[in-house]
Amino acid sequence: MIHVCSLARLHETVERTGARHVITLINGGTVLTRPSNVDPTNHLFLGLNDIVDEMEGLVAPAEHHMHELLDFVQSWPRETPLVIHCFAGISRSTAAAYATLCALLPGRDEAELAWELRRASPTATPNVRIIALADAALRREGRMVSAIAAIGRGGDAFEGDPFALSLD
């Protein structure tokens, strides 16, 4: 099971779900206290900004971030849930969760997985740069990008509600 949440809901989500693996996608300078039951080797921290285009002074999601993410999720043993979070639980984390689904379920249709994301989170607005990087890394030939475009922008919110995605 994959759980997605905001930074503010990280500790309660990890505790509630029993997760032992966490992926953080957040601005590099953001103060973060890792949940005490998550070993540092089971925590992937990707310091990047929620931007689509390169901007001076900010860190755009890049190919090396995507490779780190995909390596991490491929090595996740799935014995306990995985929590993916960003600042608001709306853009970077939902993009990473969708990329994780596509990586771990290579035979599943991209559009079907995108609609599962939309049903689970009406506010999900996946970062399109992260989606494009995942699409290229997973050799999905633009299908991930098209699928996310098809579900459209999520509803406006300051913070997304935590939600879960199944790997079944």
PDB file of N, CA and C in Angstrom, residues 122-160:
ATOM      1  N   PRO A 122      -9.239  13.922  -4.859  1.00  0.00           N
ATOM      2  CA  PRO A 122      -9.816  14.938  -5.740  1.00  0.00           C
ATOM      3  C   PRO A 122      -8.943  16.180  -5.872  1.00  0.00           C
ATOM      4  N   THR A 123      -7.947  16.348  -4.991  1.00  0.00           N
ATOM      5  CA  THR A 123      -7.080  17.533  -5.077  1.00  0.00           C
ATOM      6  C   THR A 123      -5.747  17.249  -5.765  1.00  0.00           C
ATOM      7  N   ALA A 124      -5.473  15.989  -6.083  1.00  0.00           N
ATOM      8  CA  ALA A 124      -4.185  15.647  -6.698  1.00  0.00           C
ATOM      9  C   ALA A 124      -3.981  16.432  -7.991  1.00  0.00           C
ATOM     10  N   THR A 125      -2.843  17.116  -8.065  1.00  0.00           N
ATOM     11  CA  THR A 125      -2.434  17.840  -9.266  1.00  0.00           C
ATOM     12  C   THR A 125      -0.959  17.503  -9.477  1.00  0.00           C
ATOM     13  N   PRO A 126      -0.682  16.314 -10.011  1.00  0.00           N
ATOM     14  CA  PRO A 126       0.705  15.870 -10.119  1.00  0.00           C
ATOM     15  C   PRO A 126       1.593  16.827 -10.910  1.00  0.00           C
ATOM     16  N   ASN A 127       2.791  17.055 -10.374  1.00  0.00           N
ATOM     17  CA  ASN A 127       3.783  17.898 -11.039  1.00  0.00           C
ATOM     18  C   ASN A 127       4.105  17.274 -12.392  1.00  0.00           C
ATOM     19  N   VAL A 128       3.826  18.017 -13.471  1.00  0.00           N
ATOM     20  CA  VAL A 128       3.973  17.453 -14.811  1.00  0.00           C
ATOM     21  C   VAL A 128       5.429  17.212 -15.205  1.00  0.00           C
ATOM     22  N   ARG A 129       6.353  17.930 -14.609  1.00  0.00           N
ATOM     23  CA  ARG A 129       7.764  17.678 -14.895  1.00  0.00           C
ATOM     24  C   ARG A 129       8.178  16.318 -14.321  1.00  0.00           C
ATOM     25  N   ILE A 130       7.736  16.031 -13.100  1.00  0.00           N
ATOM     26  CA  ILE A 130       8.034  14.732 -12.492  1.00  0.00           C
ATOM     27  C   ILE A 130       7.384  13.615 -13.312  1.00  0.00           C
ATOM     28  N   ILE A 131       6.168  13.840 -13.776  1.00  0.00           N
ATOM     29  CA  ILE A 131       5.479  12.837 -14.595  1.00  0.00           C
ATOM     30  C   ILE A 131       6.249  12.593 -15.889  1.00  0.00           C
ATOM     31  N   ALA A 132       6.700  13.648 -16.536  1.00  0.00           N
ATOM     32  CA  ALA A 132       7.451  13.500 -17.789  1.00  0.00           C
ATOM     33  C   ALA A 132       8.764  12.759 -17.565  1.00  0.00           C
ATOM     34  N   LEU A 133       9.437  13.039 -16.457  1.00  0.00           N
ATOM     35  CA  LEU A 133      10.674  12.333 -16.135  1.00  0.00           C
ATOM     36  C   LEU A 133      10.407  10.846 -15.902  1.00  0.00           C
ATOM     37  N   ALA A 134       9.335  10.537 -15.187  1.00  0.00           N
ATOM     38  CA  ALA A 134       8.977   9.140 -14.938  1.00  0.00           C
ATOM     39  C   ALA A 134       8.594   8.444 -16.238  1.00  0.00           C
ATOM     40  N   ASP A 135       7.824   9.124 -17.053  1.00  0.00           N
ATOM     41  CA  ASP A 135       7.401   8.571 -18.334  1.00  0.00           C
ATOM     42  C   ASP A 135       8.623   8.177 -19.167  1.00  0.00           C
ATOM     43  N   ALA A 136       9.624   9.049 -19.224  1.00  0.00           N
ATOM     44  CA  ALA A 136      10.845   8.760 -19.990  1.00  0.00           C
ATOM     45  C   ALA A 136      11.634   7.616 -19.355  1.00  0.00           C
ATOM     46  N   ALA A 137      11.798   7.658 -18.032  1.00  0.00           N
ATOM     47  CA  ALA A 137      12.591   6.637 -17.339  1.00  0.00           C
ATOM     48  C   ALA A 137      11.959   5.258 -17.457  1.00  0.00           C
ATOM     49  N   LEU A 138      10.631   5.220 -17.441  1.00  0.00           N
ATOM     50  CA  LEU A 138       9.911   3.938 -17.504  1.00  0.00           C
ATOM     51  C   LEU A 138       9.577   3.533 -18.945  1.00  0.00           C
ATOM     52  N   ARG A 139       9.989   4.354 -19.885  1.00  0.00           N
ATOM     53  CA  ARG A 139       9.754   4.099 -21.320  1.00  0.00           C
ATOM     54  C   ARG A 139       8.259   3.890 -21.616  1.00  0.00           C
ATOM     55  N   ARG A 140       7.459   4.796 -21.088  1.00  0.00           N
ATOM     56  CA  ARG A 140       6.007   4.695 -21.292  1.00  0.00           C
ATOM     57  C   ARG A 140       5.544   5.501 -22.520  1.00  0.00           C
ATOM     58  N   GLU A 141       6.491   6.087 -23.250  1.00  0.00           N
ATOM     59  CA  GLU A 141       6.243   6.715 -24.556  1.00  0.00           C
ATOM     60  C   GLU A 141       5.140   7.773 -24.545  1.00  0.00           C
ATOM     61  N   GLY A 142       5.112   8.592 -23.490  1.00  0.00           N
ATOM     62  CA  GLY A 142       4.158   9.689 -23.407  1.00  0.00           C
ATOM     63  C   GLY A 142       2.807   9.317 -22.823  1.00  0.00           C
ATOM     64  N   ARG A 143       2.593   8.042 -22.568  1.00  0.00           N
ATOM     65  CA  ARG A 143       1.281   7.620 -22.070  1.00  0.00           C
ATOM     66  C   ARG A 143       0.996   8.115 -20.652  1.00  0.00           C
ATOM     67  N   MET A 144       2.030   8.199 -19.814  1.00  0.00           N
ATOM     68  CA  MET A 144       1.825   8.717 -18.453  1.00  0.00           C
ATOM     69  C   MET A 144       1.453  10.189 -18.508  1.00  0.00           C
ATOM     70  N   VAL A 145       2.160  10.949 -19.335  1.00  0.00           N
ATOM     71  CA  VAL A 145       1.883  12.385 -19.470  1.00  0.00           C
ATOM     72  C   VAL A 145       0.458  12.589 -19.967  1.00  0.00           C
ATOM     73  N   SER A 146       0.068  11.824 -20.976  1.00  0.00           N
ATOM     74  CA  SER A 146      -1.295  11.939 -21.520  1.00  0.00           C
ATOM     75  C   SER A 146      -2.355  11.554 -20.492  1.00  0.00           C
ATOM     76  N   ALA A 147      -2.083  10.514 -19.725  1.00  0.00           N
ATOM     77  CA  ALA A 147      -3.051  10.056 -18.727  1.00  0.00           C
ATOM     78  C   ALA A 147      -3.258  11.094 -17.633  1.00  0.00           C
ATOM     79  N   ILE A 148      -2.189  11.713 -17.185  1.00  0.00           N
ATOM     80  CA  ILE A 148      -2.316  12.742 -16.142  1.00  0.00           C
ATOM     81  C   ILE A 148      -3.011  13.975 -16.705  1.00  0.00           C
ATOM     82  N   ALA A 149      -2.720  14.329 -17.960  1.00  0.00           N
ATOM     83  CA  ALA A 149      -3.432  15.457 -18.588  1.00  0.00           C
ATOM     84  C   ALA A 149      -4.924  15.159 -18.666  1.00  0.00           C
ATOM     85  N   ALA A 150      -5.280  13.903 -18.927  1.00  0.00           N
ATOM     86  CA  ALA A 150      -6.693  13.529 -19.067  1.00  0.00           C
ATOM     87  C   ALA A 150      -7.475  13.654 -17.763  1.00  0.00           C
ATOM     88  N   ILE A 151      -6.830  13.422 -16.613  1.00  0.00           N
ATOM     89  CA  ILE A 151      -7.587  13.542 -15.356  1.00  0.00           C
ATOM     90  C   ILE A 151      -7.717  14.996 -14.923  1.00  0.00           C
ATOM     91  N   GLY A 152      -6.930  15.884 -15.513  1.00  0.00           N
ATOM     92  CA  GLY A 152      -7.040  17.309 -15.229  1.00  0.00           C
ATOM     93  C   GLY A 152      -6.514  17.718 -13.871  1.00  0.00           C
ATOM     94  N   ARG A 153      -6.541  19.012 -13.674  1.00  0.00           N
ATOM     95  CA  ARG A 153      -6.088  19.590 -12.420  1.00  0.00           C
ATOM     96  C   ARG A 153      -7.071  19.222 -11.309  1.00  0.00           C
ATOM     97  N   GLY A 154      -6.532  18.957 -10.133  1.00  0.00           N
ATOM     98  CA  GLY A 154      -7.376  18.663  -8.987  1.00  0.00           C
ATOM     99  C   GLY A 154      -8.014  19.930  -8.442  1.00  0.00           C
ATOM    100  N   GLY A 155      -8.905  19.745  -7.518  1.00  0.00           N
ATOM    101  CA  GLY A 155      -9.563  20.873  -6.874  1.00  0.00           C
ATOM    102  C   GLY A 155      -8.586  21.682  -6.045  1.00  0.00           C
ATOM    103  N   ASP A 156      -8.818  22.969  -5.935  1.00  0.00           N
ATOM    104  CA  ASP A 156      -7.945  23.848  -5.165  1.00  0.00           C
ATOM    105  C   ASP A 156      -8.000  23.498  -3.683  1.00  0.00           C
ATOM    106  N   ALA A 157      -6.833  23.499  -3.065  1.00  0.00           N
ATOM    107  CA  ALA A 157      -6.735  23.216  -1.635  1.00  0.00           C
ATOM    108  C   ALA A 157      -5.384  23.707  -1.140  1.00  0.00           C
ATOM    109  N   PHE A 158      -5.326  24.119   0.101  1.00  0.00           N
ATOM    110  CA  PHE A 158      -4.051  24.486   0.715  1.00  0.00           C
ATOM    111  C   PHE A 158      -3.239  23.238   1.020  1.00  0.00           C
ATOM    112  N   GLU A 159      -3.957  22.167   1.399  1.00  0.00           N
ATOM    113  CA  GLU A 159      -3.323  20.911   1.773  1.00  0.00           C
ATOM    114  C   GLU A 159      -4.252  19.777   1.358  1.00  0.00           C
ATOM    115  N   GLY A 160      -3.670  18.746   0.760  1.00  0.00           N
ATOM    116  CA  GLY A 160      -4.465  17.586   0.377  1.00  0.00           C
ATOM    117  C   GLY A 160      -4.738  16.682   1.569  1.00  0.00           C
TER     118      GLY A 160
END
